[in-house]
PDB file of C-alpha atoms in Angstrom:
ATOM      1  CA  ASP F 260       0.000   0.000   0.000  1.00  0.00           C
ATOM      2  CA  THR F 261       1.500   3.336  -1.066  1.00  0.00           C
ATOM      3  CA  GLU F 262      -1.464   5.550  -0.290  1.00  0.00           C
ATOM      4  CA  VAL F 263      -1.232   9.149   0.791  1.00  0.00           C
ATOM      5  CA  THR F 264      -4.653  10.623   1.521  1.00  0.00           C
ATOM      6  CA  GLN F 265      -5.371  14.321   1.182  1.00  0.00           C
ATOM      7  CA  THR F 266      -8.499  16.211   2.214  1.00  0.00           C
ATOM      8  CA  PRO F 267     -10.362  18.107   1.012  1.00  0.00           C
ATOM      9  CA  LYS F 268     -10.033  17.417  -2.706  1.00  0.00           C
ATOM     10  CA  HIS F 269     -11.291  20.885  -3.588  1.00  0.00           C
ATOM     11  CA  LEU F 270     -11.317  24.091  -1.532  1.00  0.00           C
ATOM     12  CA  VAL F 271     -12.568  27.571  -2.345  1.00  0.00           C
ATOM     13  CA  MET F 272     -11.721  30.312   0.118  1.00  0.00           C
ATOM     14  CA  GLY F 273     -11.783  34.063   0.395  1.00  0.00           C
ATOM     15  CA  MET F 274      -8.713  36.112   1.145  1.00  0.00           C
ATOM     16  CA  THR F 275      -9.807  36.647   4.774  1.00  0.00           C
ATOM     17  CA  ASN F 276     -10.618  33.022   5.499  1.00  0.00           C
ATOM     18  CA  LYS F 277      -8.658  30.531   7.583  1.00  0.00           C
ATOM     19  CA  LYS F 278      -8.631  26.957   6.350  1.00  0.00           C
ATOM     20  CA  SER F 279      -6.498  23.833   6.690  1.00  0.00           C
ATOM     21  CA  LEU F 280      -5.359  21.120   4.324  1.00  0.00           C
ATOM     22  CA  LYS F 281      -4.842  17.647   5.725  1.00  0.00           C
ATOM     23  CA  CYS F 282      -2.617  14.762   4.708  1.00  0.00           C
ATOM     24  CA  GLU F 283      -2.394  11.265   6.143  1.00  0.00           C
ATOM     25  CA  GLN F 284      -0.249   8.205   5.497  1.00  0.00           C
ATOM     26  CA  HIS F 285      -0.091   4.872   7.265  1.00  0.00           C
ATOM     27  CA  MET F 286       2.995   3.427   5.618  1.00  0.00           C
ATOM     28  CA  GLY F 287       5.293   4.202   8.538  1.00  0.00           C
ATOM     29  CA  HIS F 288       7.086   6.821   6.469  1.00  0.00           C
ATOM     30  CA  ARG F 289       9.266   9.199   8.450  1.00  0.00           C
ATOM     31  CA  ALA F 290       9.248  12.184   6.102  1.00  0.00           C
ATOM     32  CA  MET F 291       6.312  14.203   4.809  1.00  0.00           C
ATOM     33  CA  TYR F 292       6.303  17.015   2.288  1.00  0.00           C
ATOM     34  CA  TRP F 293       4.120  19.840   1.020  1.00  0.00           C
ATOM     35  CA  TYR F 294       4.373  20.948  -2.598  1.00  0.00           C
ATOM     36  CA  LYS F 295       2.601  23.624  -4.611  1.00  0.00           C
ATOM     37  CA  GLN F 296       1.893  22.967  -8.276  1.00  0.00           C
ATOM     38  CA  LYS F 297       0.642  25.330 -10.951  1.00  0.00           C
ATOM     39  CA  ALA F 298      -0.987  23.997 -14.110  1.00  0.00           C
ATOM     40  CA  LYS F 299       1.367  22.153 -16.465  1.00  0.00           C
ATOM     41  CA  LYS F 300       4.364  22.900 -14.239  1.00  0.00           C
ATOM     42  CA  PRO F 301       6.367  20.607 -11.962  1.00  0.00           C
ATOM     43  CA  PRO F 302       5.669  20.575  -8.212  1.00  0.00           C
ATOM     44  CA  GLU F 303       7.535  23.178  -6.135  1.00  0.00           C
ATOM     45  CA  LEU F 304       8.714  22.108  -2.704  1.00  0.00           C
ATOM     46  CA  MET F 305       7.335  24.139   0.216  1.00  0.00           C
ATOM     47  CA  PHE F 306       8.095  22.242   3.423  1.00  0.00           C
ATOM     48  CA  VAL F 307       9.727  19.014   4.578  1.00  0.00           C
ATOM     49  CA  TYR F 308       9.112  17.307   7.912  1.00  0.00           C
ATOM     50  CA  SER F 309      11.645  14.670   8.836  1.00  0.00           C
ATOM     51  CA  TYR F 310      10.981  12.563  11.932  1.00  0.00           C
ATOM     52  CA  GLU F 311       8.190  15.007  12.832  1.00  0.00           C
ATOM     53  CA  LYS F 312      10.491  18.018  12.823  1.00  0.00           C
ATOM     54  CA  LEU F 313      10.478  20.768  10.214  1.00  0.00           C
ATOM     55  CA  SER F 314      13.710  20.301   8.303  1.00  0.00           C
ATOM     56  CA  ILE F 315      13.154  22.419   5.196  1.00  0.00           C
ATOM     57  CA  ASN F 316      11.174  25.618   4.633  1.00  0.00           C
ATOM     58  CA  GLU F 317      11.694  26.853   1.093  1.00  0.00           C
ATOM     59  CA  SER F 318      11.180  30.516   2.050  1.00  0.00           C
ATOM     60  CA  VAL F 319       7.426  30.083   2.033  1.00  0.00           C
ATOM     61  CA  PRO F 320       5.321  33.141   3.071  1.00  0.00           C
ATOM     62  CA  SER F 321       4.041  33.010   6.647  1.00  0.00           C
ATOM     63  CA  ARG F 322       0.433  32.865   5.443  1.00  0.00           C
ATOM     64  CA  PHE F 323       1.207  29.159   4.970  1.00  0.00           C
ATOM     65  CA  SER F 324       1.827  27.376   8.276  1.00  0.00           C
ATOM     66  CA  PRO F 325       2.677  23.668   8.375  1.00  0.00           C
ATOM     67  CA  GLU F 326       2.036  21.363  11.304  1.00  0.00           C
ATOM     68  CA  CYS F 327       2.989  17.745  11.911  1.00  0.00           C
ATOM     69  CA  PRO F 328       0.930  16.439  14.881  1.00  0.00           C
ATOM     70  CA  ASN F 329       2.422  12.944  14.569  1.00  0.00           C
ATOM     71  CA  SER F 330       4.334  10.795  12.125  1.00  0.00           C
ATOM     72  CA  SER F 331       1.198   9.941  10.135  1.00  0.00           C
ATOM     73  CA  LEU F 332      -0.384  13.358   9.824  1.00  0.00           C
ATOM     74  CA  LEU F 333       0.582  16.603   8.148  1.00  0.00           C
ATOM     75  CA  ASN F 334      -1.483  19.785   8.048  1.00  0.00           C
ATOM     76  CA  LEU F 335      -1.097  23.015   6.150  1.00  0.00           C
ATOM     77  CA  HIS F 336      -2.852  25.972   7.751  1.00  0.00           C
ATOM     78  CA  LEU F 337      -3.867  28.767   5.412  1.00  0.00           C
ATOM     79  CA  HIS F 338      -4.612  32.359   6.375  1.00  0.00           C
ATOM     80  CA  ALA F 339      -4.986  35.577   4.394  1.00  0.00           C
ATOM     81  CA  LEU F 340      -4.104  33.960   1.096  1.00  0.00           C
ATOM     82  CA  GLN F 341      -3.826  35.792  -2.189  1.00  0.00           C
ATOM     83  CA  PRO F 342      -5.434  34.835  -5.519  1.00  0.00           C
ATOM     84  CA  GLU F 343      -1.983  33.869  -6.847  1.00  0.00           C
ATOM     85  CA  ASP F 344      -1.872  31.147  -4.181  1.00  0.00           C
ATOM     86  CA  SER F 345      -4.526  29.257  -6.145  1.00  0.00           C
ATOM     87  CA  ALA F 346      -2.912  25.959  -7.167  1.00  0.00           C
ATOM     88  CA  LEU F 347      -2.862  22.202  -6.605  1.00  0.00           C
ATOM     89  CA  TYR F 348      -1.315  21.472  -3.211  1.00  0.00           C
ATOM     90  CA  LEU F 349       0.345  18.086  -3.032  1.00  0.00           C
ATOM     91  CA  CYS F 350       1.414  16.088  -0.022  1.00  0.00           C
ATOM     92  CA  ALA F 351       4.041  13.369  -0.282  1.00  0.00           C
ATOM     93  CA  SER F 352       5.721  10.958   2.085  1.00  0.00           C
ATOM     94  CA  SER F 353       8.867   8.859   2.048  1.00  0.00           C
ATOM     95  CA  GLN F 354      10.368   6.185   4.214  1.00  0.00           C
ATOM     96  CA  HIS F 355      14.018   7.116   4.549  1.00  0.00           C
ATOM     97  CA  PRO F 356      14.517  10.884   4.467  1.00  0.00           C
ATOM     98  CA  GLY F 357      17.907  11.974   3.254  1.00  0.00           C
ATOM     99  CA  GLN F 358      18.896   8.564   1.937  1.00  0.00           C
ATOM    100  CA  GLY F 359      19.780   8.371  -1.720  1.00  0.00           C
ATOM    101  CA  ARG F 360      17.259   5.710  -2.664  1.00  0.00           C
ATOM    102  CA  ASP F 361      14.358   7.317  -0.825  1.00  0.00           C
ATOM    103  CA  ILE F 362      11.155   7.379  -2.867  1.00  0.00           C
ATOM    104  CA  GLN F 363       8.404   9.943  -2.476  1.00  0.00           C
ATOM    105  CA  TYR F 364       4.782   8.907  -2.881  1.00  0.00           C
ATOM    106  CA  PHE F 365       2.238  11.610  -3.620  1.00  0.00           C
ATOM    107  CA  GLY F 366      -1.367  12.145  -2.658  1.00  0.00           C
ATOM    108  CA  ALA F 367      -4.036  13.186  -5.139  1.00  0.00           C
ATOM    109  CA  GLY F 368      -3.785  16.801  -4.067  1.00  0.00           C
ATOM    110  CA  THR F 369      -6.119  19.580  -2.934  1.00  0.00           C
ATOM    111  CA  ARG F 370      -7.243  21.973  -5.647  1.00  0.00           C
ATOM    112  CA  LEU F 371      -7.309  25.386  -3.930  1.00  0.00           C
ATOM    113  CA  SER F 372      -9.009  28.440  -5.360  1.00  0.00           C
ATOM    114  CA  VAL F 373      -8.583  31.793  -3.591  1.00  0.00           C
ATOM    115  CA  LEU F 374     -11.185  34.385  -4.497  1.00  0.00           C
TER     116      LEU F 374
ATOM    117  CA  THR B 265      21.767  24.510  -7.575  1.00  0.00           C
ATOM    118  CA  GLN B 266      20.876  21.157  -9.093  1.00  0.00           C
ATOM    119  CA  LEU B 267      18.949  21.351 -12.338  1.00  0.00           C
ATOM    120  CA  LEU B 268      17.271  18.680 -14.416  1.00  0.00           C
ATOM    121  CA  GLU B 269      16.639  19.646 -18.010  1.00  0.00           C
ATOM    122  CA  GLN B 270      13.726  17.689 -19.437  1.00  0.00           C
ATOM    123  CA  SER B 271      12.859  17.572 -23.114  1.00  0.00           C
ATOM    124  CA  PRO B 272      10.733  17.866 -25.067  1.00  0.00           C
ATOM    125  CA  GLN B 273       8.257  20.030 -23.151  1.00  0.00           C
ATOM    126  CA  PHE B 274       5.349  19.131 -25.414  1.00  0.00           C
ATOM    127  CA  LEU B 275       4.755  16.092 -27.585  1.00  0.00           C
ATOM    128  CA  SER B 276       1.685  15.378 -29.692  1.00  0.00           C
ATOM    129  CA  ILE B 277       1.767  12.087 -31.561  1.00  0.00           C
ATOM    130  CA  GLN B 278      -0.501   9.565 -33.225  1.00  0.00           C
ATOM    131  CA  GLU B 279      -1.460   6.300 -31.612  1.00  0.00           C
ATOM    132  CA  GLY B 280       1.108   3.612 -32.394  1.00  0.00           C
ATOM    133  CA  GLU B 281       4.113   5.921 -32.653  1.00  0.00           C
ATOM    134  CA  ASN B 282       7.204   5.644 -30.463  1.00  0.00           C
ATOM    135  CA  LEU B 283       8.659   8.465 -28.386  1.00  0.00           C
ATOM    136  CA  THR B 284      11.526   9.258 -26.043  1.00  0.00           C
ATOM    137  CA  VAL B 285      11.700  11.789 -23.229  1.00  0.00           C
ATOM    138  CA  TYR B 286      15.064  12.915 -21.905  1.00  0.00           C
ATOM    139  CA  CYS B 287      16.284  14.279 -18.586  1.00  0.00           C
ATOM    140  CA  ASN B 288      19.810  15.671 -18.356  1.00  0.00           C
ATOM    141  CA  SER B 289      21.837  17.270 -15.624  1.00  0.00           C
ATOM    142  CA  SER B 290      25.379  18.240 -14.758  1.00  0.00           C
ATOM    143  CA  SER B 291      24.759  16.891 -11.247  1.00  0.00           C
ATOM    144  CA  VAL B 292      24.966  13.316 -10.050  1.00  0.00           C
ATOM    145  CA  PHE B 293      21.803  11.985  -8.450  1.00  0.00           C
ATOM    146  CA  SER B 294      21.513   9.158  -5.944  1.00  0.00           C
ATOM    147  CA  SER B 295      18.455   7.925  -7.780  1.00  0.00           C
ATOM    148  CA  LEU B 296      15.971   9.167 -10.302  1.00  0.00           C
ATOM    149  CA  GLN B 297      12.231   8.729 -10.357  1.00  0.00           C
ATOM    150  CA  TRP B 298       9.780   8.983 -13.229  1.00  0.00           C
ATOM    151  CA  TYR B 299       6.207  10.009 -12.490  1.00  0.00           C
ATOM    152  CA  ARG B 300       3.096  10.342 -14.619  1.00  0.00           C
ATOM    153  CA  GLN B 301       0.406  12.836 -13.682  1.00  0.00           C
ATOM    154  CA  GLU B 302      -3.106  13.354 -15.005  1.00  0.00           C
ATOM    155  CA  PRO B 303      -4.914  16.711 -14.687  1.00  0.00           C
ATOM    156  CA  GLY B 304      -6.161  17.374 -11.160  1.00  0.00           C
ATOM    157  CA  GLU B 305      -4.416  14.320  -9.730  1.00  0.00           C
ATOM    158  CA  GLY B 306      -1.122  13.751  -7.969  1.00  0.00           C
ATOM    159  CA  PRO B 307       1.990  12.326  -9.641  1.00  0.00           C
ATOM    160  CA  VAL B 308       2.013   8.542  -9.765  1.00  0.00           C
ATOM    161  CA  LEU B 309       5.367   6.807  -9.500  1.00  0.00           C
ATOM    162  CA  LEU B 310       6.287   4.793 -12.583  1.00  0.00           C
ATOM    163  CA  VAL B 311       9.806   3.673 -11.742  1.00  0.00           C
ATOM    164  CA  THR B 312      12.921   4.405  -9.703  1.00  0.00           C
ATOM    165  CA  VAL B 313      16.386   3.875 -11.141  1.00  0.00           C
ATOM    166  CA  VAL B 314      19.381   3.827  -8.826  1.00  0.00           C
ATOM    167  CA  THR B 315      22.328   2.184 -10.565  1.00  0.00           C
ATOM    168  CA  GLY B 316      24.349   3.789 -13.364  1.00  0.00           C
ATOM    169  CA  GLY B 317      23.544   2.091 -16.666  1.00  0.00           C
ATOM    170  CA  GLU B 318      20.378   0.532 -15.277  1.00  0.00           C
ATOM    171  CA  VAL B 319      17.534  -0.288 -17.664  1.00  0.00           C
ATOM    172  CA  LYS B 320      14.024  -1.043 -16.422  1.00  0.00           C
ATOM    173  CA  LYS B 321      11.010  -2.081 -18.462  1.00  0.00           C
ATOM    174  CA  LEU B 322       7.391  -1.572 -17.533  1.00  0.00           C
ATOM    175  CA  LYS B 323       5.235  -3.066 -20.330  1.00  0.00           C
ATOM    176  CA  ARG B 324       5.691  -0.614 -23.230  1.00  0.00           C
ATOM    177  CA  LEU B 325       7.823   1.801 -21.188  1.00  0.00           C
ATOM    178  CA  THR B 326      11.618   1.509 -21.008  1.00  0.00           C
ATOM    179  CA  PHE B 327      13.608   3.590 -18.552  1.00  0.00           C
ATOM    180  CA  GLN B 328      17.346   4.084 -18.643  1.00  0.00           C
ATOM    181  CA  PHE B 329      19.737   5.678 -16.146  1.00  0.00           C
ATOM    182  CA  GLY B 330      22.986   7.032 -17.543  1.00  0.00           C
ATOM    183  CA  ASP B 331      26.280   5.418 -16.567  1.00  0.00           C
ATOM    184  CA  ALA B 332      27.312   8.541 -14.632  1.00  0.00           C
ATOM    185  CA  ARG B 333      23.869   8.890 -13.005  1.00  0.00           C
ATOM    186  CA  LYS B 334      23.424  12.362 -14.490  1.00  0.00           C
ATOM    187  CA  ASP B 335      20.817  11.614 -17.132  1.00  0.00           C
ATOM    188  CA  SER B 336      17.856   9.384 -17.835  1.00  0.00           C
ATOM    189  CA  SER B 337      15.437   8.590 -20.614  1.00  0.00           C
ATOM    190  CA  LEU B 338      11.919   7.238 -20.941  1.00  0.00           C
ATOM    191  CA  HIS B 339      11.001   5.444 -24.142  1.00  0.00           C
ATOM    192  CA  ILE B 340       7.404   4.526 -24.956  1.00  0.00           C
ATOM    193  CA  THR B 341       6.724   1.996 -27.680  1.00  0.00           C
ATOM    194  CA  ALA B 342       3.471   2.035 -29.633  1.00  0.00           C
ATOM    195  CA  ALA B 343       1.923   4.890 -27.651  1.00  0.00           C
ATOM    196  CA  GLN B 344      -1.760   4.692 -26.794  1.00  0.00           C
ATOM    197  CA  PRO B 345      -4.278   7.449 -25.908  1.00  0.00           C
ATOM    198  CA  GLY B 346      -4.162   6.212 -22.298  1.00  0.00           C
ATOM    199  CA  ASP B 347      -0.509   7.293 -22.151  1.00  0.00           C
ATOM    200  CA  THR B 348      -1.591  10.928 -22.372  1.00  0.00           C
ATOM    201  CA  GLY B 349      -0.444  12.974 -19.381  1.00  0.00           C
ATOM    202  CA  LEU B 350       2.360  14.956 -17.804  1.00  0.00           C
ATOM    203  CA  TYR B 351       5.583  12.994 -17.391  1.00  0.00           C
ATOM    204  CA  LEU B 352       7.988  14.181 -14.714  1.00  0.00           C
ATOM    205  CA  CYS B 353      11.533  13.097 -13.987  1.00  0.00           C
ATOM    206  CA  ALA B 354      12.848  13.826 -10.511  1.00  0.00           C
ATOM    207  CA  GLY B 355      16.343  13.345  -9.144  1.00  0.00           C
ATOM    208  CA  ALA B 356      16.947  12.577  -5.487  1.00  0.00           C
ATOM    209  CA  TYR B 357      19.429  14.980  -3.920  1.00  0.00           C
ATOM    210  CA  GLY B 358      19.669  14.875  -0.142  1.00  0.00           C
ATOM    211  CA  ASN B 359      16.249  15.420   1.348  1.00  0.00           C
ATOM    212  CA  LYS B 360      14.844  16.868  -1.841  1.00  0.00           C
ATOM    213  CA  LEU B 361      13.544  15.865  -5.223  1.00  0.00           C
ATOM    214  CA  VAL B 362      14.779  18.007  -8.091  1.00  0.00           C
ATOM    215  CA  PHE B 363      12.109  17.991 -10.783  1.00  0.00           C
ATOM    216  CA  GLY B 364      12.471  18.451 -14.497  1.00  0.00           C
ATOM    217  CA  ALA B 365      10.090  20.888 -16.187  1.00  0.00           C
ATOM    218  CA  GLY B 366       7.855  18.035 -17.324  1.00  0.00           C
ATOM    219  CA  THR B 367       6.762  16.680 -20.693  1.00  0.00           C
ATOM    220  CA  ILE B 368       3.123  17.054 -21.708  1.00  0.00           C
ATOM    221  CA  LEU B 369       2.297  14.061 -23.900  1.00  0.00           C
ATOM    222  CA  ARG B 370      -0.817  13.848 -26.001  1.00  0.00           C
ATOM    223  CA  VAL B 371      -1.528  10.676 -27.928  1.00  0.00           C
ATOM    224  CA  LYS B 372      -4.237  11.050 -30.558  1.00  0.00           C
ATOM    225  CA  SER B 373      -6.339   8.125 -31.714  1.00  0.00           C
TER     226      SER B 373
END
């Protein structure tokens, strides 16, 4: 089983709203990732949690706030977003962070629209 | 900065034709993954190659990793409309995946 589950699948929010994206995996993976993807472009890394600790923040604006409550769950809290933040947000997980043969498995994504 | 140059960016072919997608870099990667993504969905892993010179086959898809682990190719034989999608190569570098720009493949019936 290589399933990464993301909810919700679609989200529409106003610029003053607060919302959260959720990601879950039960493969015992020790790293979880958030990516942002625009149409027909490759995913762009936002955050990496390794062993439940934030290890990489790719200079993401503070209106995006990640949280890793435990090794199976990853949240992305959204506040005061801009229309240009509209994108597909992807979660991924991997078993052996930092090891050369580590493989990332992706969820289906949350399609976010900011009005 | 590690870069993966992927080509071509767009490919529109007829059903039954063959095609090759290339990923090239000046950096050495520990491994390289190929993903396929359909609109509105997440990337789905096709294959991982880890050894220089490695060749892997997945039905009509053949993946090759360069001897120096700096480049890779994906060859599709007798393409079918179901092969349509965005193909992404991604090199593993430390805790990160370095993605190519992607190849949008359209196979017309």
